Coordinates of C-alpha atoms in Angstrom, one line a residue:
M1 CA 0.0 0.0 0.0
T2 CA 1.3 3.4 -0.9
T3 CA 0.1 6.9 0.1
P4 CA -1.7 8.5 -2.8
D5 CA 0.0 11.6 -4.3
A6 CA -2.6 14.3 -3.9
A7 CA -0.9 16.4 -6.6
Q8 CA -3.3 14.3 -8.7
P9 CA -7.0 13.9 -7.7
L10 CA -7.6 10.9 -5.5
A11 CA -8.7 7.9 -7.4
T12 CA -11.9 6.6 -5.9
T13 CA -14.6 4.0 -6.3
P14 CA -18.2 5.3 -5.7
V15 CA -20.3 3.4 -3.2
H16 CA -23.2 5.7 -2.4
A17 CA -24.7 8.6 -4.3
A18 CA -25.6 11.9 -2.5
R19 CA -29.2 12.3 -1.5
P20 CA -31.0 15.6 -1.7
Q21 CA -32.4 17.1 1.5
G22 CA -35.5 15.1 2.4
E23 CA -37.3 13.8 5.5
W24 CA -35.5 14.8 8.8
W25 CA -34.8 11.2 9.8
R26 CA -32.7 10.5 6.7
N27 CA -29.7 12.3 8.1
A28 CA -30.5 12.8 11.8
V29 CA -28.2 12.3 14.7
I30 CA -30.4 10.7 17.4
Y31 CA -29.4 10.5 21.1
Q32 CA -30.7 7.6 23.2
V33 CA -31.9 8.6 26.7
Y34 CA -32.2 5.7 29.2
P35 CA -34.4 7.4 31.7
R36 CA -33.3 5.6 34.8
S37 CA -29.8 6.9 34.3
F38 CA -29.8 10.2 32.5
A39 CA -30.8 12.7 35.3
D40 CA -32.8 12.6 38.5
G41 CA -35.2 15.4 39.1
D42 CA -36.7 14.5 42.5
G43 CA -33.7 13.1 44.4
D44 CA -34.8 9.5 44.8
G45 CA -31.7 8.3 43.0
M46 CA -33.7 7.2 39.9
G47 CA -33.6 9.2 36.7
D48 CA -37.0 10.6 35.6
L49 CA -38.7 12.8 33.1
A50 CA -38.3 16.0 35.0
G51 CA -34.6 15.3 35.3
I52 CA -34.4 14.8 31.5
T53 CA -36.2 18.0 30.8
K54 CA -33.8 19.9 33.1
R55 CA -30.8 18.6 31.1
L56 CA -32.2 18.9 27.5
D57 CA -30.0 21.9 27.0
H58 CA -27.0 19.6 27.0
L59 CA -28.4 17.8 24.0
A60 CA -29.1 21.0 22.2
A61 CA -25.5 22.2 22.9
L62 CA -24.2 18.8 21.7
G63 CA -25.8 19.3 18.3
V64 CA -28.1 16.3 18.0
D65 CA -31.4 16.4 16.1
A66 CA -33.6 14.2 18.3
L67 CA -33.8 12.1 21.4
W68 CA -35.1 8.5 21.8
L69 CA -36.6 7.8 25.2
S70 CA -36.3 4.2 26.4
P71 CA -39.4 3.0 28.1
F72 CA -41.0 5.2 30.8
Y73 CA -44.4 3.4 30.9
R74 CA -46.1 1.9 33.9
S75 CA -44.1 -1.2 34.7
P76 CA -43.0 -3.5 37.5
Q77 CA -39.4 -2.8 36.2
A78 CA -38.5 -6.5 36.0
D79 CA -36.6 -5.6 32.9
G80 CA -35.8 -2.0 33.2
G81 CA -39.2 -0.9 31.9
Y82 CA -39.2 -3.2 28.9
D83 CA -42.0 -5.1 30.7
V84 CA -44.9 -2.8 30.1
A85 CA -48.0 -2.9 32.2
D86 CA -49.7 0.1 30.7
Y87 CA -48.7 1.5 27.3
R88 CA -50.7 4.7 27.8
D89 CA -49.3 6.0 31.1
V90 CA -46.1 7.0 32.7
D91 CA -44.7 5.0 35.6
P92 CA -44.7 7.0 38.9
L93 CA -41.0 6.2 39.1
F94 CA -40.5 8.5 36.1
G95 CA -43.3 11.1 36.7
T96 CA -46.6 11.7 35.0
L97 CA -48.1 12.3 31.6
A98 CA -47.9 16.0 32.4
D99 CA -44.1 15.6 32.9
F100 CA -44.0 13.9 29.5
D101 CA -45.8 16.7 27.8
A102 CA -43.5 19.2 29.5
L103 CA -40.5 17.3 28.2
R104 CA -41.8 17.2 24.7
A105 CA -42.7 20.9 24.8
R106 CA -39.2 21.8 26.0
A107 CA -37.6 19.6 23.4
T108 CA -39.6 21.4 20.7
E109 CA -38.4 24.8 22.0
L110 CA -34.9 23.5 21.6
G111 CA -35.4 22.2 18.1
L112 CA -35.2 18.5 19.2
R113 CA -37.6 15.8 18.0
V114 CA -38.8 13.1 20.3
I115 CA -38.9 9.3 19.6
V116 CA -40.4 6.9 22.2
D117 CA -39.8 3.3 22.7
L118 CA -42.6 0.8 21.8
V119 CA -42.5 -2.8 23.1
P120 CA -44.9 -4.8 21.0
N121 CA -43.5 -8.3 21.2
H122 CA -44.6 -8.9 24.9
T123 CA -46.2 -7.1 27.8
S124 CA -45.6 -7.4 31.5
D125 CA -47.2 -10.2 33.3
Q126 CA -48.9 -7.4 35.4
H127 CA -50.6 -6.0 32.3
A128 CA -54.4 -6.1 32.6
W129 CA -54.7 -8.4 29.7
F130 CA -52.3 -11.1 31.1
Q131 CA -53.8 -10.9 34.6
E132 CA -57.2 -11.5 33.0
A133 CA -55.8 -14.3 30.9
L134 CA -54.4 -16.0 34.0
R135 CA -57.8 -15.9 35.8
A136 CA -59.9 -16.8 32.8
G137 CA -58.3 -20.2 32.3
A138 CA -57.5 -22.5 29.4
G139 CA -59.5 -21.9 26.2
S140 CA -60.7 -18.4 27.1
P141 CA -60.6 -15.5 24.6
A142 CA -58.4 -13.7 27.1
R143 CA -55.7 -16.4 26.7
D144 CA -55.9 -16.1 22.9
R145 CA -54.1 -12.7 23.2
Y146 CA -51.0 -14.6 24.3
L147 CA -49.2 -17.8 23.3
F148 CA -50.6 -20.2 25.8
R149 CA -50.2 -23.9 24.8
E150 CA -50.5 -27.4 26.3
G151 CA -47.3 -29.0 27.4
R152 CA -45.8 -32.3 26.3
D153 CA -45.7 -35.4 28.3
G154 CA -49.1 -34.8 29.9
G155 CA -48.2 -31.2 30.6
E156 CA -44.9 -32.0 32.4
T157 CA -42.6 -30.5 29.8
P158 CA -42.8 -27.3 27.7
P159 CA -44.5 -27.3 24.3
N160 CA -41.2 -27.0 22.5
N161 CA -37.5 -26.7 23.1
W162 CA -37.1 -22.9 22.7
T163 CA -34.8 -21.1 25.0
S164 CA -35.1 -17.5 26.4
I165 CA -32.7 -14.9 25.1
F166 CA -32.1 -14.1 28.7
G167 CA -31.2 -17.7 29.4
G168 CA -33.2 -20.7 30.6
P169 CA -36.4 -22.1 29.0
A170 CA -38.8 -19.8 27.0
W171 CA -41.8 -21.3 28.6
T172 CA -43.4 -21.1 32.1
R173 CA -46.2 -23.4 33.3
V174 CA -49.0 -21.4 34.9
D175 CA -49.2 -23.4 38.1
Q176 CA -45.5 -23.0 38.6
R177 CA -45.7 -19.2 38.9
A178 CA -44.9 -17.8 42.3
D179 CA -48.4 -16.3 42.5
A180 CA -50.3 -19.4 41.3
A181 CA -51.8 -20.2 44.7
E182 CA -52.7 -16.6 45.4
L183 CA -54.5 -16.4 42.1
G184 CA -56.1 -19.8 42.4
L185 CA -54.1 -21.3 39.5
T186 CA -53.1 -24.5 41.2
G187 CA -53.5 -27.3 38.7
D188 CA -53.4 -25.1 35.7
R189 CA -50.9 -26.9 33.5
Q190 CA -50.9 -24.7 30.5
W191 CA -47.6 -23.1 29.5
Y192 CA -47.0 -19.6 28.1
L193 CA -44.2 -18.3 25.9
H194 CA -41.7 -15.7 26.9
L195 CA -38.8 -15.1 24.6
F196 CA -37.3 -13.0 27.4
D197 CA -38.1 -13.1 31.1
T198 CA -40.9 -15.1 32.6
T199 CA -42.5 -11.8 33.5
Q200 CA -42.7 -10.8 29.8
P201 CA -45.3 -13.0 28.1
D202 CA -45.3 -12.9 24.3
L203 CA -48.4 -11.5 22.6
D204 CA -50.1 -13.6 19.8
W205 CA -49.9 -11.4 16.7
S206 CA -52.2 -13.7 14.8
R207 CA -55.0 -12.0 16.7
E208 CA -56.7 -8.9 15.2
E209 CA -57.4 -7.7 18.7
V210 CA -53.6 -7.4 19.3
H211 CA -53.2 -5.5 16.1
A212 CA -56.0 -3.0 16.9
E213 CA -54.6 -2.4 20.4
L214 CA -51.1 -1.5 19.3
R215 CA -52.4 0.7 16.5
D216 CA -54.4 2.6 19.1
V217 CA -51.3 2.9 21.3
L218 CA -49.5 4.4 18.3
R219 CA -52.2 7.0 17.9
F220 CA -52.2 7.8 21.7
W221 CA -48.6 8.9 21.5
L222 CA -48.8 10.5 18.1
D223 CA -51.6 12.6 19.4
R224 CA -49.2 13.8 22.2
G225 CA -46.8 15.0 19.5
V226 CA -44.1 12.3 19.3
D227 CA -42.1 12.1 16.1
G228 CA -41.8 8.4 16.0
F229 CA -41.2 5.1 17.6
R230 CA -38.2 2.8 18.2
V231 CA -39.7 -0.7 17.9
D232 CA -38.3 -3.2 20.4
V233 CA -37.6 -6.7 19.0
A234 CA -39.1 -5.7 15.7
H235 CA -38.3 -9.0 14.1
G236 CA -39.9 -11.1 16.8
L237 CA -43.6 -10.4 16.8
V238 CA -44.7 -13.2 14.5
K239 CA -43.9 -16.9 15.1
K240 CA -44.5 -19.9 13.0
P241 CA -48.0 -21.2 13.8
D242 CA -47.0 -24.7 14.8
L243 CA -44.1 -23.4 17.1
P244 CA -41.7 -26.1 16.0
D245 CA -38.6 -27.1 17.9
W246 CA -35.4 -25.2 17.0
D247 CA -32.0 -26.5 18.0
W248 CA -30.2 -23.1 18.1
S249 CA -30.1 -20.1 20.3
T250 CA -30.0 -16.3 19.8
A251 CA -28.1 -13.8 21.9
M252 CA -28.6 -10.1 22.5
V253 CA -27.7 -7.7 19.6
T254 CA -24.9 -9.8 18.3
G255 CA -27.3 -12.2 16.7
S256 CA -27.2 -15.9 16.7
D257 CA -24.6 -17.9 18.6
G258 CA -21.9 -19.7 16.6
A259 CA -23.1 -21.8 13.7
A260 CA -26.7 -20.6 14.4
A261 CA -25.8 -17.4 12.4
Q262 CA -26.3 -19.5 9.3
Q263 CA -29.7 -20.6 10.6
T264 CA -31.3 -17.2 11.3
S265 CA -33.5 -17.3 8.2
L266 CA -34.9 -20.6 9.4
S267 CA -35.7 -19.4 12.9
P268 CA -39.4 -20.1 13.8
M269 CA -39.7 -17.2 16.2
F270 CA -37.8 -14.4 14.4
D271 CA -38.0 -12.6 11.0
Q272 CA -41.2 -14.3 9.9
P273 CA -42.8 -12.7 6.7
G274 CA -45.9 -11.7 8.7
V275 CA -44.0 -8.9 10.6
H276 CA -43.8 -6.9 7.4
D277 CA -47.6 -6.8 7.2
I278 CA -47.7 -5.3 10.7
Y279 CA -45.3 -2.5 9.8
R280 CA -47.3 -1.7 6.6
E281 CA -50.3 -1.2 8.9
W282 CA -48.2 1.1 11.2
N283 CA -46.8 3.0 8.3
A284 CA -50.4 3.8 7.3
V285 CA -51.1 5.0 10.8
L286 CA -48.1 7.4 10.8
A287 CA -49.3 8.7 7.4
E288 CA -52.5 9.9 9.1
Y289 CA -50.4 12.6 10.8
D290 CA -48.7 15.7 9.5
G291 CA -45.0 15.8 9.4
D292 CA -42.4 13.1 8.8
R293 CA -42.9 10.5 11.5
A294 CA -40.5 7.6 11.8
L295 CA -40.5 3.9 12.8
V296 CA -37.1 2.6 13.8
A297 CA -36.5 -1.2 13.8
E298 CA -34.5 -3.0 16.5
A299 CA -34.2 -6.1 14.4
W300 CA -31.4 -8.7 14.9
V301 CA -31.5 -10.3 11.6
E302 CA -28.9 -11.6 9.2
P303 CA -27.9 -11.0 6.5
L304 CA -28.1 -7.3 5.9
S305 CA -30.4 -7.8 2.9
S306 CA -33.0 -9.2 5.3
L307 CA -32.6 -6.2 7.6
A308 CA -33.2 -3.9 4.6
D309 CA -36.6 -5.6 4.1
Y310 CA -37.8 -3.7 7.2
V311 CA -37.1 -0.3 5.6
R312 CA -38.9 -0.8 2.3
P313 CA -40.9 2.4 1.3
D314 CA -44.2 1.2 2.8
E315 CA -42.8 -0.2 6.0
M316 CA -40.3 1.4 8.6
Q317 CA -38.1 4.3 8.1
Q318 CA -34.9 3.2 9.8
A319 CA -33.3 0.0 11.1
F320 CA -30.3 -0.1 13.5
N321 CA -27.2 -1.4 11.7
F322 CA -26.1 -4.0 14.3
P323 CA -23.7 -5.7 11.9
Y324 CA -21.7 -2.4 11.8
L325 CA -21.7 -2.2 15.7
S326 CA -20.4 -5.8 15.9
T327 CA -17.8 -5.6 13.1
D328 CA -14.2 -6.2 14.3
W329 CA -11.7 -3.3 14.5
D330 CA -10.3 -4.1 11.1
A331 CA -10.3 -1.9 8.0
A332 CA -11.2 -4.6 5.5
A333 CA -14.0 -6.0 7.7
L334 CA -15.4 -2.5 8.2
R335 CA -15.1 -1.7 4.5
E336 CA -17.1 -4.8 3.6
T337 CA -19.8 -4.1 6.1
I338 CA -20.2 -0.4 5.1
T339 CA -20.2 -1.3 1.4
E340 CA -22.8 -4.0 1.8
S341 CA -24.9 -1.7 4.0
F342 CA -25.1 1.0 1.3
R343 CA -25.8 -1.7 -1.4
V344 CA -28.9 -3.1 0.4
Y345 CA -30.3 0.1 1.9
D346 CA -29.9 2.1 -1.3
A347 CA -31.8 -0.6 -3.1
V348 CA -34.9 0.1 -1.1
G349 CA -34.3 3.9 -0.9
A350 CA -33.6 4.0 2.9
P351 CA -30.9 5.6 4.8
C352 CA -28.2 3.6 6.6
T353 CA -28.6 3.9 10.4
W354 CA -25.2 3.7 12.1
V355 CA -24.7 2.9 15.8
L356 CA -21.8 1.9 18.1
S357 CA -23.4 1.7 21.6
N358 CA -26.8 1.3 23.3
H359 CA -28.3 0.1 26.6
D360 CA -27.9 -3.6 25.6
V361 CA -24.2 -3.8 24.8
V362 CA -20.9 -3.1 26.5
R363 CA -20.0 0.6 25.9
H364 CA -17.7 0.9 22.9
A365 CA -15.1 2.8 24.9
S366 CA -14.6 -0.5 26.8
R367 CA -15.6 -3.0 24.1
L368 CA -12.8 -1.7 21.8
G369 CA -10.3 -2.1 24.6
L370 CA -10.9 -5.8 25.2
P371 CA -8.7 -8.5 23.9
A372 CA -9.7 -10.0 20.5
G373 CA -12.4 -12.7 20.7
P374 CA -16.1 -13.1 21.5
R375 CA -17.8 -10.1 22.9
P376 CA -19.1 -10.6 26.4
N377 CA -22.6 -9.7 27.6
G378 CA -21.3 -7.5 30.4
I379 CA -18.0 -7.5 32.3
R380 CA -17.4 -8.6 35.9
A381 CA -14.6 -7.5 38.2
H382 CA -12.8 -10.9 37.8
D383 CA -13.1 -10.9 34.0
P384 CA -10.4 -9.7 31.7
Q385 CA -10.6 -5.9 32.0
P386 CA -10.6 -3.5 29.1
D387 CA -7.5 -1.4 28.3
A388 CA -9.1 1.9 29.2
A389 CA -6.7 4.1 27.2
L390 CA -6.8 1.9 24.1
G391 CA -10.6 1.6 24.3
L392 CA -11.1 5.3 24.5
R393 CA -8.7 6.0 21.7
R394 CA -10.4 3.6 19.4
A395 CA -13.9 4.7 20.5
R396 CA -13.0 8.3 19.6
A397 CA -11.7 7.1 16.2
A398 CA -14.7 4.9 15.6
T399 CA -17.2 7.7 16.4
L400 CA -15.5 10.2 14.1
Q401 CA -15.6 7.6 11.4
M402 CA -19.3 6.9 12.0
L403 CA -20.4 10.5 12.1
A404 CA -18.9 11.0 8.7
L405 CA -20.9 8.2 7.1
P406 CA -23.9 9.3 5.1
G407 CA -27.2 8.5 6.7
S408 CA -28.5 8.7 10.2
A409 CA -26.5 8.0 13.4
Y410 CA -27.5 7.1 17.0
L411 CA -25.5 8.0 20.1
Y412 CA -26.0 6.3 23.5
Q413 CA -26.2 8.7 26.5
G414 CA -22.7 9.2 28.0
E415 CA -20.7 8.1 25.0
E416 CA -20.1 11.8 24.3
L417 CA -18.2 11.8 27.6
G418 CA -16.1 8.8 26.7
L419 CA -17.8 6.8 29.5
P420 CA -16.5 3.3 30.0
E421 CA -18.4 0.3 31.1
H422 CA -18.7 -0.1 34.9
S423 CA -16.7 -3.3 34.7
E424 CA -16.2 -3.7 38.5
L425 CA -19.8 -3.4 39.6
D426 CA -20.4 -5.5 42.7
D427 CA -22.4 -8.6 41.7
S428 CA -24.8 -8.0 44.6
L429 CA -26.0 -4.9 42.9
R430 CA -26.9 -6.4 39.5
Q431 CA -30.5 -6.1 38.4
D432 CA -30.5 -7.4 34.8
P433 CA -32.7 -10.5 34.5
T434 CA -30.0 -12.0 32.3
W435 CA -27.7 -12.3 35.4
F436 CA -30.3 -14.3 37.3
R437 CA -31.6 -16.4 34.4
T438 CA -28.1 -17.5 33.4
G439 CA -27.4 -18.7 36.9
Y440 CA -25.0 -15.8 37.5
Q441 CA -22.8 -16.6 34.5
E442 CA -23.5 -13.6 32.3
A443 CA -23.0 -10.2 33.9
G444 CA -25.7 -8.6 31.8
R445 CA -26.3 -5.0 30.9
D446 CA -26.1 -3.1 34.2
G447 CA -22.6 -1.9 33.5
C448 CA -23.6 0.3 30.6
R449 CA -26.6 1.7 32.4
V450 CA -24.9 3.5 35.3
P451 CA -26.1 7.1 36.1
L452 CA -24.4 9.9 34.2
P453 CA -21.9 12.2 35.7
W454 CA -22.8 15.9 35.3
E455 CA -20.8 17.8 37.9
A456 CA -17.4 16.5 39.1
D457 CA -17.5 17.9 42.6
A458 CA -21.2 17.4 43.4
P459 CA -22.6 14.4 45.4
G460 CA -23.6 11.7 43.0
L461 CA -21.6 13.6 40.4
G462 CA -24.6 15.9 39.9
F463 CA -27.0 13.1 38.8
G464 CA -29.7 14.4 41.2
P465 CA -30.3 16.9 44.0
T466 CA -29.5 14.4 46.9
G467 CA -26.5 12.6 45.5
A468 CA -28.4 9.2 45.5
T469 CA -27.8 7.0 42.5
W470 CA -29.7 3.7 41.8
L471 CA -26.4 2.1 40.7
P472 CA -23.0 3.4 42.0
Q473 CA -20.8 5.3 39.6
P474 CA -17.2 4.2 39.1
T475 CA -14.4 6.5 40.3
S476 CA -13.4 7.1 36.7
Y477 CA -16.6 9.0 36.0
R478 CA -15.5 12.0 38.1
A479 CA -12.9 13.2 35.6
L480 CA -15.4 12.6 32.8
A481 CA -18.2 14.7 34.1
V482 CA -19.8 17.2 31.8
D483 CA -18.6 20.3 33.6
A484 CA -15.0 18.8 33.8
Q485 CA -14.9 18.3 30.0
S486 CA -16.7 21.5 28.8
G487 CA -14.3 24.0 27.3
D488 CA -11.4 21.5 27.3
A489 CA -10.4 21.3 23.6
G490 CA -9.0 17.8 23.9
S491 CA -11.9 16.3 25.7
T492 CA -14.2 13.7 24.2
L493 CA -17.2 16.0 24.8
E494 CA -15.7 18.8 22.7
L495 CA -14.7 16.3 20.0
Y496 CA -18.4 15.2 19.7
R497 CA -19.6 18.9 19.7
A498 CA -17.0 19.8 17.0
A499 CA -17.8 16.7 14.9
L500 CA -21.6 17.2 15.0
A501 CA -21.2 20.9 14.1
L502 CA -19.0 20.1 11.1
R503 CA -21.3 17.2 10.1
A504 CA -24.2 19.6 10.0
E505 CA -22.3 22.4 8.4
R506 CA -21.2 20.2 5.5
D507 CA -24.4 18.1 5.2
L508 CA -22.4 14.9 5.6
G509 CA -25.5 12.9 6.4
D510 CA -26.8 13.6 2.9
G511 CA -23.4 13.2 1.2
A512 CA -21.9 10.7 -1.3
L513 CA -19.3 8.1 -0.4
A514 CA -16.5 6.7 -2.4
W515 CA -13.6 4.5 -1.2
V516 CA -10.0 5.8 -1.9
D517 CA -8.6 3.2 -4.2
A518 CA -5.1 3.3 -2.8
Y519 CA -6.4 1.8 0.5
V520 CA -8.9 -0.7 -0.8
G521 CA -7.9 -4.1 0.4
S522 CA -6.0 -2.8 3.3
S523 CA -6.8 -4.2 6.8
D524 CA -4.9 -1.3 8.3
V525 CA -6.4 1.9 6.8
L526 CA -10.0 2.7 6.0
A527 CA -10.3 5.8 3.8
F528 CA -13.2 7.3 2.0
V529 CA -14.2 10.6 0.4
T530 CA -17.6 12.1 1.2
D531 CA -18.0 15.0 -1.3
D532 CA -14.6 16.8 -0.8
M533 CA -14.0 15.5 2.7
L534 CA -11.4 12.8 3.2
V535 CA -12.0 10.5 6.1
L536 CA -9.1 8.3 7.1
T537 CA -8.9 5.8 10.0
N538 CA -5.7 4.1 10.9
L539 CA -6.5 0.7 12.3
G540 CA -3.0 -0.7 11.8
T541 CA 0.2 -0.8 13.8
A542 CA 2.2 2.2 12.4
A543 CA 1.5 5.8 11.7
V544 CA 0.5 6.7 8.1
A545 CA 0.7 9.9 6.2
L546 CA -2.2 11.9 4.9
P547 CA -2.2 12.2 1.1
D548 CA -0.3 15.3 0.0
G549 CA -2.5 18.3 -0.5
Y550 CA -4.9 17.5 2.3
A551 CA -5.1 19.3 5.6
A552 CA -6.7 17.9 8.8
V553 CA -9.8 19.9 10.0
L554 CA -10.7 17.4 12.8
T555 CA -8.9 14.5 14.4
S556 CA -9.9 12.0 17.0
G557 CA -6.4 12.3 18.6
P558 CA -3.3 14.4 18.1
L559 CA -1.3 13.9 14.9
D560 CA 2.4 12.8 15.0
A561 CA 4.4 15.3 12.9
G562 CA 1.5 15.5 10.4
R563 CA 1.1 11.7 10.3
V564 CA -2.0 9.8 11.5
P565 CA -1.2 7.6 14.5
V566 CA -2.6 4.2 15.1
D567 CA -6.3 4.1 16.2
T568 CA -6.9 7.6 15.0
T569 CA -9.4 9.1 12.5
V570 CA -8.9 12.3 10.6
W571 CA -11.3 14.5 8.6
A572 CA -9.3 16.4 6.0
L573 CA -10.0 18.9 3.2
P574 CA -8.0 19.7 0.2
R575 CA -5.6 22.6 0.8
A576 CA -6.6 25.9 -0.7

């Protein structure tokens, strides 16, 4: 590989054509707020809607276009709010509907759109429908809303061999529930399906009543002014009618385990053709409202061409690009993923939607500092620990690369501060159901959900007025607080602010992309041009030179005598 001579124009291979300005979601940068951990308004140690509203100025100053709120609905909180008991109300833990309205109004004042989470695959077992189903008994219409089935071996064993994504069996027998005696269910030997925790029974989407209910939920929040919905487990709503055995397993976000990656298209519980009919219905509901509303798919499907099916013109608007999130830190692998992403998304006229972190995965400032190998579902104190300096250096480089890619991008709260995973959280404090259902083998997701640090010298790092935090913050968070980084030109926060400002100024989200031919095939350097901006990431083992005639305008780390160090991304423009 040789450095191109920029005395001549860079030779490039086009991958993606520029897209004229269109709907807001095509190029938006969207910031995920996990309400428990963003900011606490009332001092109980738990984040809430009032706390979020108070801190929305931070998002406006950061330069994002919208926020996505993880669930804040009424819930027993068995799975951090993804076990919904009432889709049309706010859990008192987070406030009230009036607090939501105030949040949305303040966001509008600041020019921020609001997306809310929707959890349509399952409800809480405390939802009125499921409580009615338990009491109504086998064969009742109430049970038809869920996937109740007779067991095998006279009811002694589950109806099939499916396993829960959180670990353990995907079925619970009614009379084996802890509340069976209290509810008079002794002797009720039917089983119900839960692809996640036993407290999250799956709905039966073959029933029109379920369709009608969720359409009404959409309208409830659209009437309150939301701009769209992030759809949880979007690929999981429809199951094969006979619920056949399946001898594979699926893990969070990273897709299927081992050889099962080749079996995803055969899974009887995921990515069934019927899910697309549901999203065509929902697309029509959104079309009833003025403005450009959006549906965002959380769909763990392989290959990328299957993921693109969710964003065909009459279905959803975006789908998280989890293959990009899970691609190794290798230029050739990233180039392949990015190229294929543009190929399949452009074919259906949808934007690529890039993401590096969220509430379900190890934060990328830690993930990229781990030894090569399988990615863990959480990190415990006795596990191999991330190299903090390496992880942050690569995370900054990865983020600068991502924010230059045409399309939409998602940020997870705290990544703009370079927050690492809390990898030494005491096991006694863990709350993720994965921790319990795997027999304390998988740490789970608590480490990426720790309350944010706002003020370095305040109790609880300024998370709330009393200093209380529902999970403890690691000592490393103090130096990473918002007030400690603001105004520091070398900080991760200021890097994000500068990148988002330049991205908006140069309309990078709507731009074209072409690979720089001199680096194609390299596993060390990823280089592309978006309009006239050169974006170069060094993933190798030695510093590389920028092409002659280019000057850096933004870098993820300091240059070395004009050369790009290892694990560094540069945005550069032709010299005048």
